């Protein structure tokens, strides 16, 4: 079969890191033949600004109003024009992997006030040309290239969609694939192929960008992930556009069936055997309590912060300020926070599995894989939606629509409460409670088979709760067995979740960059260790008690933390120069909830690259070049530019501008309930004020009364049901 005819095959081209791009784009390298096709790289525009059908006037006419605002559509066009006329790129334009605002110096941003002139707007561009990564900084107004560096370290930027399309075409054109498909009773046209990242496993992989290509049967189900061609993996040299290694060790393993794998809703489907749930919605008769000014500045209750989409991080929360409820003073909490990197290693060492150790933000992009949120299901009726403006490989802008939502949440919880069993001196029964209403900023990324929902939730008591929720499909392994009774000595690398389907054990780690500025930039990290003391004097029957012992971290080594239930501590970021009326330093503390640690050997290549998961907490001095925990250039990196490397410089951190890094982890041992699509599971951590306020900041909060709420009754038709 000729290549040209292969291009008409109905492939579902799915780059594991990217999301259903072709569903939103008219460009399709596999079009024709009437087959389905979809891609995963959002670096090719899902909403192209060159298409009249997808024009977005609000985005195309946007003007920056804040120093941290992302690049506008006009600025992106301007940067592309500057690069096109830049002498080193005259002969050949680089593939643009990233184009973001080059943020001004932090002190300049902190000194800026609304109405002031904006600092010079600059763009930071990562481009790939002739297998070299070019790092370019451009002054947008003057049109001058200020810096141009060719990276000398390991790692590459993300691949472009053109790279992926050509690499997968090389794989599906490889004669061995047709033979392997036929051996399983399939044609190549029956397959959906994905192209996950290869990780890095040694010198033989140096000097070339690689992709792994895996294939699945799409017969009888849209959920092809449940029907792998087990043991089949192709390694493609992206630049040479050829398969350099072909392995098929699984021809004797059956392809799992497609029955009961379709997760789509159809009105004719039988409902689950449970009593139906009536529709529910939170109503706001006076409208939402928050405002979004100039597209990015959010104000709600006692909070204000800057919120923007980011092609790599998903979204970034900046300049987080809370208003003191006693004095009205606007007080700084955080300069900048975002998910810096993810690490997802699978626990299988077979030829077709060992390399599956993904770094989703640096390899794929959490913003690039974010698709429009689903109203009423991802976000409630009262949500406000925000778009992302990103850049495609040719340097042109595109819009990622409705990728962030903001909404107020009320779930019947109380912010505080107390009742007294006894009657007060005045004969009054004391019964006080306050409703808990919060503000949530949310995005969801679909990185291949997995979906990540990330929430930043702001409470009126000054607490910030950050939650990561997981759903989507398992990455499964086919097996000859159809019942656990046939498996001996736990030979498989995970439990059986359906007939001929193994759910491979894996981990998820999400490391957050939290540039805490508690009442100003200079902060100190304090471990408050809970130490058991013996009651040696014996004046009472008690034999032991806990005592908090403060330890001020002087250097980065002092601040590395491995969480332990049996060595409990609190972890405070305090401003030693700001004291409460009682003399306590103003602070915020990290409050861990459920968590997990990586158990991989530190010398294992995936763990070397993701050594930022060696601890759950790190503290480093602020350095604007140290933002991405896995390194700036993550794809096929060696682990030589990670948070672990930076921290081992062991710099001083006491009373300095510091960044706290927190890693949230999940061990996932799959079960039958995860098939064919997983119910959402979530984990969180909190940033909680500690001696920041003089007293409970919502002590004087007004309760809710019946007269405050609209009267809602079921409709006559609903009542008759």
XYZ file of C-alpha atoms in Angstrom:
721
model
C 0.000 0.000 0.000
C 1.395 3.397 -0.961
C 1.909 6.139 1.556
C -0.609 8.394 -0.153
C -3.328 5.795 0.259
C -2.303 5.223 3.861
C -2.916 8.885 4.530
C -6.563 8.225 3.709
C -6.863 5.500 6.343
C -9.299 6.308 9.146
C -6.735 6.670 11.868
C -7.498 8.153 15.223
C -4.179 9.900 15.634
C -3.865 10.517 19.328
C -0.650 11.944 20.668
C -0.900 10.846 24.314
C -0.029 14.270 25.609
C -2.551 16.148 23.551
C -6.281 16.387 23.365
C -8.762 15.774 20.530
C -7.428 18.634 18.479
C -8.856 17.605 15.161
C -12.356 17.629 16.604
C -11.996 21.416 16.712
C -9.778 22.074 13.721
C -10.341 21.882 9.997
C -6.720 20.839 9.386
C -6.376 17.065 9.245
C -3.360 15.203 7.835
C -5.370 11.978 7.710
C -8.485 13.340 6.069
C -10.255 11.483 3.337
C -11.665 8.012 3.034
C -14.606 8.805 5.283
C -12.834 7.630 8.416
C -12.674 9.253 11.805
C -9.617 11.227 12.765
C -8.606 13.172 15.806
C -5.378 14.456 17.210
C -4.104 15.432 20.622
C -1.751 18.362 20.111
C -3.430 21.631 20.894
C -0.432 23.426 19.456
C -2.398 23.241 16.253
C -5.321 25.551 16.786
C -8.581 24.058 18.040
C -10.045 27.499 17.443
C -7.948 29.099 14.738
C -8.001 32.868 14.579
C -7.675 32.704 10.819
C -11.078 31.008 10.575
C -14.171 33.198 10.350
C -16.214 30.382 11.872
C -14.142 30.473 15.053
C -13.444 34.201 15.391
C -13.415 35.490 18.955
C -13.729 39.248 18.900
C -13.167 39.652 22.653
C -9.851 37.853 22.421
C -8.644 39.359 19.160
C -9.212 42.900 20.460
C -7.816 42.319 23.962
C -5.299 44.793 25.367
C -2.960 44.002 28.277
C -3.894 45.837 31.468
C -1.625 44.183 34.031
C 2.114 43.366 33.978
C 1.338 39.641 34.310
C -1.337 39.500 31.593
C -0.642 36.834 28.965
C 0.313 37.732 25.430
C -2.577 39.038 23.392
C -3.470 37.957 19.878
C -1.945 41.146 18.490
C 1.254 40.679 20.456
C 1.607 37.090 19.243
C 1.278 38.256 15.623
C 3.855 40.962 16.320
C 6.331 38.465 17.832
C 5.916 36.135 14.871
C 6.633 39.006 12.508
C 9.783 39.925 14.460
C 11.016 36.327 14.386
C 10.311 36.042 10.672
C 12.642 38.948 9.928
C 15.271 37.949 12.495
C 18.485 37.132 10.634
C 19.232 33.685 12.159
C 15.731 32.540 11.109
C 15.548 34.101 7.645
C 16.322 30.881 5.850
C 14.207 28.616 7.965
C 11.545 29.504 10.519
C 11.763 27.469 13.741
C 8.901 25.365 15.024
C 7.465 27.371 17.906
C 7.107 25.147 20.958
C 6.225 27.905 23.402
C 5.554 31.634 23.328
C 4.686 33.313 26.632
C 4.915 36.656 28.334
C 8.405 37.203 29.725
C 7.247 38.498 33.063
C 8.858 41.666 34.426
C 11.118 41.492 37.449
C 9.155 40.599 40.551
C 9.993 43.798 42.439
C 8.762 45.838 39.514
C 5.463 43.955 39.475
C 5.076 44.353 43.235
C 5.593 48.100 42.890
C 3.095 48.471 40.052
C -0.366 49.871 40.772
C -3.454 50.036 38.628
C -3.235 53.082 36.403
C 0.559 53.009 36.213
C 2.160 52.527 32.779
C 2.879 48.880 32.072
C 6.497 47.746 32.144
C 7.883 46.941 28.675
C 6.083 43.912 27.270
C 8.431 41.083 26.339
C 7.942 37.594 24.927
C 9.886 34.459 25.747
C 9.976 32.009 22.849
C 11.193 28.423 22.683
C 11.731 27.279 19.120
C 13.243 24.160 17.616
C 15.432 24.420 14.527
C 17.830 21.785 13.173
C 17.468 19.719 16.341
C 18.520 22.658 18.520
C 16.380 24.429 21.113
C 16.480 28.213 20.696
C 15.543 30.349 23.705
C 14.696 33.875 22.547
C 13.551 36.974 24.448
C 11.920 39.763 22.419
C 10.998 43.336 23.312
C 7.624 43.545 21.600
C 7.344 47.316 21.230
C 10.859 47.937 19.907
C 10.945 44.722 17.888
C 14.401 43.950 19.241
C 15.656 40.467 20.076
C 17.199 40.993 23.501
C 18.599 37.524 24.137
C 19.109 34.433 21.994
C 20.521 31.286 23.539
C 20.872 27.793 22.126
C 20.321 25.277 24.897
C 23.329 23.136 25.713
C 21.611 20.928 28.293
C 19.638 17.757 27.849
C 16.003 17.694 26.833
C 13.803 19.043 24.072
C 10.653 21.154 23.934
C 7.343 19.532 23.131
C 6.899 18.070 19.662
C 4.793 19.916 17.124
C 1.682 18.444 15.530
C 3.504 18.214 12.212
C 6.226 16.154 13.873
C 3.655 13.824 15.368
C 1.679 13.425 12.153
C 4.798 12.553 10.144
C 6.100 10.178 12.829
C 2.809 8.293 13.110
C 2.552 8.117 9.314
C 5.996 6.520 9.290
C 4.803 4.017 11.873
C 1.560 3.065 10.138
C 3.379 2.803 6.810
C 5.851 0.347 8.291
C 5.259 -3.107 6.710
C 5.554 -4.900 10.039
C 2.426 -3.205 11.397
C 0.239 -4.594 8.628
C 1.618 -8.072 9.303
C 1.011 -7.749 13.054
C -2.521 -6.455 12.527
C -3.320 -9.297 10.119
C -1.987 -11.838 12.647
C -4.696 -10.569 15.003
C -7.421 -10.644 12.375
C -7.389 -6.903 11.729
C -6.465 -4.521 8.980
C -4.515 -1.350 9.611
C -7.735 0.576 8.967
C -9.214 -1.001 12.124
C -6.569 0.569 14.343
C -6.260 3.698 16.430
C -2.651 4.580 17.199
C -1.253 6.837 19.907
C 2.220 8.284 20.289
C 3.356 8.570 23.916
C 6.622 10.139 24.947
C 9.599 7.774 25.328
C 11.209 9.073 28.525
C 14.986 8.714 28.540
C 16.925 5.497 29.142
C 20.501 5.909 28.061
C 23.165 7.112 25.607
C 21.749 5.150 22.673
C 18.842 7.613 22.655
C 21.089 10.686 22.442
C 20.949 13.120 19.555
C 17.533 12.191 18.244
C 13.964 12.972 19.128
C 11.939 9.819 19.569
C 8.308 8.800 19.749
C 6.804 5.495 20.740
C 3.765 4.399 18.741
C 1.204 1.986 20.210
C -1.913 0.720 18.482
C -5.382 -0.381 19.564
C -8.432 -1.885 17.935
C -11.266 0.577 17.535
C -13.753 -2.033 16.355
C -17.030 -1.917 18.220
C -16.215 0.867 20.677
C -15.061 4.494 20.883
C -13.101 3.456 23.981
C -10.181 1.949 22.083
C -7.936 2.215 25.158
C -9.592 -0.977 26.447
C -8.536 -2.948 23.315
C -4.708 -2.854 23.060
C -2.573 -4.820 20.612
C -0.456 -6.033 23.474
C 3.310 -6.202 23.044
C 3.308 -4.074 19.884
C 5.472 -0.950 20.079
C 7.275 1.039 17.399
C 10.059 3.540 18.079
C 10.169 6.386 15.560
C 12.991 8.828 14.900
C 10.950 12.020 14.619
C 13.436 13.981 12.515
C 14.265 11.149 10.113
C 10.595 10.147 9.924
C 11.346 6.449 10.146
C 10.792 3.475 12.420
C 14.107 2.562 14.010
C 12.790 -0.257 16.174
C 9.792 -2.576 15.827
C 8.783 -4.991 18.560
C 5.795 -7.322 18.691
C 5.948 -9.806 21.519
C 2.206 -10.236 22.039
C 0.739 -11.989 19.003
C -0.484 -14.823 21.191
C -2.352 -12.446 23.500
C -5.992 -11.864 22.507
C -7.349 -8.361 21.973
C -9.879 -7.713 24.770
C -13.492 -7.449 23.648
C -15.276 -4.150 23.206
C -18.510 -5.061 25.003
C -19.571 -2.672 27.768
C -16.729 -0.238 27.092
C -18.743 2.610 25.520
C -18.977 5.439 28.063
C -21.077 7.842 25.989
C -24.566 8.855 27.041
C -27.422 7.694 24.835
C -31.040 8.563 25.708
C -32.054 4.968 25.044
C -29.560 3.465 27.480
C -30.888 1.660 30.518
C -30.311 3.851 33.597
C -28.354 2.484 36.563
C -30.345 0.511 39.127
C -30.807 3.342 41.574
C -33.469 5.878 42.428
C -33.234 8.858 40.071
C -31.676 12.096 41.301
C -33.678 15.211 40.556
C -31.864 18.155 38.920
C -30.091 20.400 41.406
C -28.678 23.873 41.009
C -27.407 26.698 43.218
C -29.362 29.870 42.467
C -28.061 33.406 42.997
C -30.987 35.834 42.751
C -28.646 38.831 42.922
C -26.073 37.326 40.600
C -22.532 36.197 41.437
C -20.562 37.916 44.183
C -17.295 37.972 42.253
C -16.094 40.204 39.449
C -13.535 39.663 36.700
C -11.961 42.939 35.583
C -9.875 43.362 32.424
C -10.162 39.654 31.734
C -7.850 38.474 34.529
C -8.274 40.328 37.839
C -10.669 38.431 40.109
C -12.235 40.014 43.189
C -14.485 38.145 45.613
C -15.392 38.706 49.255
C -12.044 39.497 50.907
C -9.874 38.079 48.085
C -8.328 39.396 44.926
C -5.926 37.675 42.541
C -4.728 37.582 38.945
C -5.760 34.515 36.936
C -4.518 33.516 33.496
C -4.340 30.472 31.250
C -0.926 28.999 30.507
C -0.085 26.542 27.740
C 2.203 24.510 30.008
C 0.840 24.929 33.563
C -2.841 25.088 32.639
C -3.527 28.197 34.656
C -1.527 30.440 36.968
C -2.793 32.265 40.064
C -0.765 35.381 40.878
C -0.686 38.383 43.220
C -2.983 36.720 45.750
C -4.134 39.298 48.303
C -6.585 38.969 51.201
C -8.249 41.885 52.964
C -7.991 41.916 56.745
C -11.562 41.878 58.065
C -10.592 43.942 61.115
C -8.514 46.699 59.536
C -9.428 46.536 55.837
C -5.727 46.277 54.963
C -4.905 44.429 51.735
C -2.307 41.837 52.716
C -0.154 39.710 50.441
C -0.347 35.910 50.677
C 1.256 34.575 47.508
C 3.017 36.017 44.490
C 2.466 33.083 42.151
C 1.158 29.514 42.256
C 0.683 26.803 39.632
C 1.164 23.072 38.931
C 4.816 22.964 37.884
C 5.129 19.331 36.790
C 3.408 15.954 36.844
C 5.006 12.507 36.940
C 3.066 9.361 36.011
C 5.174 6.163 36.116
C 3.631 2.773 35.253
C 4.844 -0.265 37.164
C 5.650 -2.683 34.365
C 9.082 -3.423 32.925
C 8.020 -5.213 29.719
C 9.345 -3.942 26.390
C 6.038 -2.248 25.578
C 5.661 -0.709 29.031
C 8.970 0.210 30.701
C 9.167 3.685 29.126
C 5.701 4.772 30.299
C 6.743 7.415 32.804
C 5.115 10.607 31.643
C 5.799 14.204 32.675
C 2.541 15.693 31.535
C 3.174 19.423 31.960
C 6.675 19.598 30.471
C 6.178 17.034 27.724
C 2.562 17.663 26.785
C 1.239 20.876 28.362
C -1.663 21.061 30.803
C -3.071 24.061 28.974
C -2.446 22.554 25.549
C -4.519 19.516 26.570
C -7.334 21.510 28.187
C -10.574 21.427 26.235
C -13.782 23.392 26.802
C -15.360 22.589 30.148
C -18.826 21.006 29.988
C -21.461 23.393 31.381
C -23.681 22.018 34.170
C -21.407 18.973 34.532
C -17.837 20.281 34.841
C -19.017 23.625 36.188
C -22.363 24.752 37.652
C -24.878 27.092 36.076
C -23.484 30.139 37.883
C -19.971 29.715 36.405
C -17.986 32.339 34.515
C -15.725 30.976 31.752
C -12.308 32.154 30.569
C -10.417 31.338 27.363
C -6.743 30.688 26.824
C -4.796 32.341 23.988
C -1.969 30.050 22.917
C 0.458 29.668 20.031
C 0.636 26.998 17.333
C 3.815 25.555 15.861
C 3.842 28.123 13.052
C 3.801 30.960 15.586
C 0.192 31.974 15.024
C -2.302 32.462 17.872
C -5.268 30.244 18.610
C -7.936 30.228 21.282
C -8.522 27.434 23.759
C -12.147 28.266 24.603
C -13.828 28.005 28.014
C -10.854 26.195 29.564
C -11.192 27.862 32.987
C -14.321 28.376 35.020
C -14.945 30.471 38.128
C -17.923 29.810 40.374
C -19.172 30.164 43.910
C -19.822 26.935 45.753
C -22.267 26.215 48.543
C -22.771 22.597 49.557
C -24.642 23.020 52.827
C -21.451 23.181 54.914
C -20.862 25.619 57.735
C -17.961 28.059 57.953
C -18.213 27.928 61.739
C -20.830 26.906 64.266
C -21.535 26.408 67.951
C -24.542 25.610 70.130
C -24.760 25.502 73.907
C -26.630 22.846 75.822
C -27.271 25.288 78.632
C -29.334 28.465 78.521
C -27.453 31.773 78.733
C -27.861 34.166 81.640
C -30.426 36.134 79.663
C -32.522 33.039 79.049
C -31.401 32.814 75.404
C -30.537 29.515 73.777
C -27.202 29.936 72.018
C -27.304 28.488 68.534
C -25.004 30.081 65.981
C -23.822 28.897 62.557
C -22.522 30.547 59.400
C -22.903 29.183 55.882
C -19.699 28.290 54.071
C -19.518 29.785 50.576
C -16.279 29.504 48.598
C -14.912 30.653 45.256
C -13.492 27.986 42.926
C -11.179 28.454 39.936
C -11.146 25.245 37.887
C -9.626 23.737 34.778
C -9.542 20.215 33.375
C -6.869 18.667 31.145
C -7.288 15.434 29.209
C -3.764 14.112 28.781
C -4.403 11.079 26.620
C -6.393 8.543 28.594
C -6.324 10.493 31.879
C -8.314 13.572 32.882
C -7.020 15.942 35.550
C -9.275 18.529 37.180
C -7.431 21.151 39.232
C -9.266 23.455 41.643
C -8.075 26.462 43.578
C -10.736 27.118 46.219
C -10.738 30.338 48.257
C -12.503 30.574 51.635
C -13.532 33.713 53.472
C -11.510 32.620 56.538
C -8.293 33.080 54.511
C -7.776 29.415 53.633
C -6.876 28.250 50.110
C -7.606 24.627 49.227
C -5.931 23.096 46.167
C -7.439 19.886 44.817
C -6.414 17.531 42.023
C -9.080 15.100 40.808
C -8.442 12.182 38.439
C -10.782 10.444 36.028
C -10.705 9.084 32.464
C -9.578 5.684 31.252
C -7.036 3.270 32.608
C -4.050 2.422 30.452
C -4.563 -1.332 30.387
C -2.556 -4.396 29.460
C -4.069 -7.320 27.563
C -3.608 -10.818 28.986
C -4.427 -14.392 27.977
C -6.321 -14.798 31.232
C -9.999 -14.024 31.650
C -10.267 -14.851 35.355
C -8.037 -14.230 38.368
C -8.160 -17.944 39.199
C -5.954 -18.582 36.161
C -3.159 -16.310 37.418
C -0.425 -17.866 39.532
C 2.103 -16.211 41.833
C 0.840 -12.695 41.060
C 2.578 -12.810 37.701
C 0.678 -9.806 36.365
C 1.595 -6.176 37.099
C -1.857 -5.244 38.294
C -5.307 -6.604 39.085
C -7.698 -7.916 36.456
C -10.409 -5.339 35.791
C -12.253 -7.160 32.996
C -11.861 -10.285 30.897
C -8.370 -10.298 29.330
C -7.694 -6.832 30.786
C -5.098 -5.972 33.443
C -5.137 -2.552 35.088
C -1.429 -1.804 35.470
C -0.440 -0.257 38.800
C 0.829 3.303 38.459
C 1.405 6.565 40.326
C 0.455 10.190 39.829
C 2.502 13.025 41.304
C 1.685 16.716 40.912
C 4.274 19.230 42.130
C 3.066 22.771 42.805
C 5.226 25.899 42.656
C 4.045 28.194 45.467
C 5.877 31.522 45.664
C 4.616 32.522 49.099
C 4.804 36.223 49.946
C 3.216 36.318 53.393
C 2.942 40.033 54.189
C 5.846 40.658 51.819
C 8.548 38.782 49.898
C 10.969 37.967 52.731
C 9.713 34.870 54.533
C 11.089 32.051 56.667
C 10.196 28.349 56.635
C 9.552 26.879 60.084
C 8.987 23.231 60.953
C 6.857 22.929 64.080
C 7.652 19.400 65.226
C 5.208 17.664 67.556
C 7.424 15.986 70.110
C 6.282 13.494 72.730
C 7.191 14.534 76.249
C 7.081 12.316 79.349
C 5.295 13.487 82.490
C 8.307 12.789 84.697
C 7.115 14.722 87.721
C 4.029 12.521 87.965
C 1.818 15.160 89.599
C -1.142 13.871 87.559
C -1.947 10.400 86.192
C -1.059 11.437 82.645
C 2.175 9.831 81.445
C 2.831 11.676 78.184
C 1.792 14.650 76.064
C 2.762 16.423 72.822
C 4.716 19.642 72.690
C 5.303 21.839 69.609
C 9.003 22.539 69.023
C 9.888 25.152 66.388
C 12.814 24.645 64.027
C 13.762 27.473 61.671
C 15.140 26.186 58.364
C 18.382 28.007 57.573
C 19.202 26.319 54.242
C 17.482 24.320 51.518
C 18.644 21.053 53.067
C 16.906 21.973 56.339
C 13.630 22.467 54.495
C 13.329 19.143 52.655
C 10.435 17.165 54.089
C 9.315 13.557 53.780
C 5.891 13.323 55.371
C 5.447 10.802 58.166
C 2.476 10.063 60.403
C 4.822 9.022 63.177
C 6.966 12.148 63.016
C 4.255 14.783 62.699
C 4.992 18.420 62.055
C 3.338 21.585 60.920
C 5.000 23.513 58.110
C 4.812 27.283 58.410
C 5.902 30.059 56.072
C 6.174 33.134 58.283
C 7.175 36.753 57.992
C 9.485 37.365 60.973
C 9.156 41.119 60.471
C 5.356 41.156 60.847
C 4.082 40.308 64.323
C 0.599 40.008 65.730
C -0.479 41.947 68.806
C 0.578 38.861 70.798
C 4.042 38.729 69.231
C 3.445 35.752 66.909
C 4.948 36.017 63.407
C 2.395 36.354 60.628
C 2.220 33.146 58.633
C 0.545 30.566 56.471
C 0.970 26.820 56.865
C 0.845 23.958 54.398
C -1.687 21.392 55.588
C -1.172 18.028 53.857
C -4.111 15.700 53.387
C -3.993 12.255 51.733
C -0.665 11.788 49.960
C 1.722 9.206 48.515
C 5.484 9.045 47.917
C 7.421 7.640 44.981
C 8.919 4.238 45.819
C 11.091 3.984 42.717
C 14.843 3.612 43.067
C 16.535 7.011 42.922
C 18.856 5.706 40.193
C 15.965 4.521 38.014
C 15.947 6.783 34.905
C 12.319 7.898 35.337
C 13.003 8.841 38.953
C 16.216 10.655 38.006
C 14.187 12.818 35.655
C 11.447 13.296 38.253
C 13.594 13.655 41.371
C 11.340 16.519 42.433
C 9.144 13.745 43.901
C 11.923 12.572 46.264
C 10.373 14.828 48.931
C 6.875 16.149 49.486
C 8.075 19.627 50.512
C 11.010 21.670 49.279
C 11.873 25.318 49.888
C 14.199 27.218 47.552
C 15.220 30.873 47.289
C 13.244 32.730 44.654
C 14.870 32.508 41.227
C 12.802 33.466 38.200
C 14.583 30.798 36.105
C 13.524 28.010 38.512
C 9.852 27.510 37.747
C 9.523 24.059 36.185
C 10.320 21.279 38.666
C 11.349 18.888 35.885
C 13.413 21.473 34.022
C 12.665 23.968 31.281
C 13.208 21.397 28.506
C 11.639 18.184 29.770
C 11.160 15.977 26.715
C 13.864 13.237 26.852
C 15.686 15.174 29.573
C 18.219 13.423 31.817
C 17.294 15.004 35.138
C 20.146 17.532 35.128
C 17.903 20.608 35.524
C 15.354 19.720 38.210
C 14.186 20.971 41.565
C 16.371 18.299 43.175
C 19.473 19.666 41.418
C 18.675 23.255 42.399
C 17.989 22.337 46.016
C 21.307 20.552 46.414
C 23.080 23.885 46.022
C 21.907 24.248 49.625
C 21.407 28.001 49.490
C 20.348 30.097 52.462
C 16.599 30.563 52.813
C 16.003 32.218 56.192
C 14.290 35.611 55.942
C 14.566 35.502 52.158
C 12.208 35.584 49.218
C 11.425 31.852 49.037
C 9.378 29.410 46.974
C 7.655 26.455 48.595
C 7.126 23.330 46.485
C 4.515 20.766 47.459
C 4.027 17.382 45.798
C 0.652 15.688 45.893
C 0.727 11.962 45.133
C -1.542 9.020 44.336
C -0.795 5.295 44.220
C -3.340 3.711 41.902
C -4.009 -0.014 42.178
C -6.861 -0.405 39.675
C -10.056 -2.311 40.421
C -13.132 -3.428 38.494
C -14.982 -0.204 39.333
C -12.367 1.671 37.274
C -13.565 -0.097 34.104
C -14.324 1.138 31.475
C -14.030 4.713 32.799
C -12.938 5.697 36.280
C -15.102 7.457 38.858
C -13.330 10.602 39.974
C -10.866 10.334 42.853
C -9.370 13.438 44.434
C -6.711 14.597 46.886
C -6.010 18.029 48.327
C -3.786 20.189 50.447
C -4.431 23.515 52.131
C -2.697 26.827 52.630
C -4.089 28.002 55.962
C -3.454 31.244 57.857
C -1.558 30.771 61.116
C -1.373 33.856 63.354
C -1.985 35.883 60.197
C -5.193 37.408 61.585
C -5.674 38.653 65.156
C -8.793 36.511 65.555
C -11.261 34.502 63.493
C -11.579 36.732 60.395
C -15.221 35.748 59.796
C -16.367 36.169 63.387
C -18.771 38.939 62.366
C -20.030 37.223 59.217
C -23.762 37.595 58.720
C -25.876 34.429 58.855
C -28.267 33.567 56.024
C -31.984 34.089 56.621
C -34.980 32.661 54.849
C -35.898 36.063 53.430
C -32.524 36.232 51.647
C -33.390 33.344 49.358
C -35.770 32.953 46.430
C -38.743 30.657 46.826
C -38.238 27.705 44.512
C -40.904 25.042 44.131
C -41.067 21.966 41.884
C -42.952 22.488 38.668
C -46.411 20.941 38.365
C -45.099 18.357 35.908
C -42.295 17.405 38.263
C -44.666 17.178 41.231
C -46.928 14.849 39.309
C -44.113 12.394 38.619
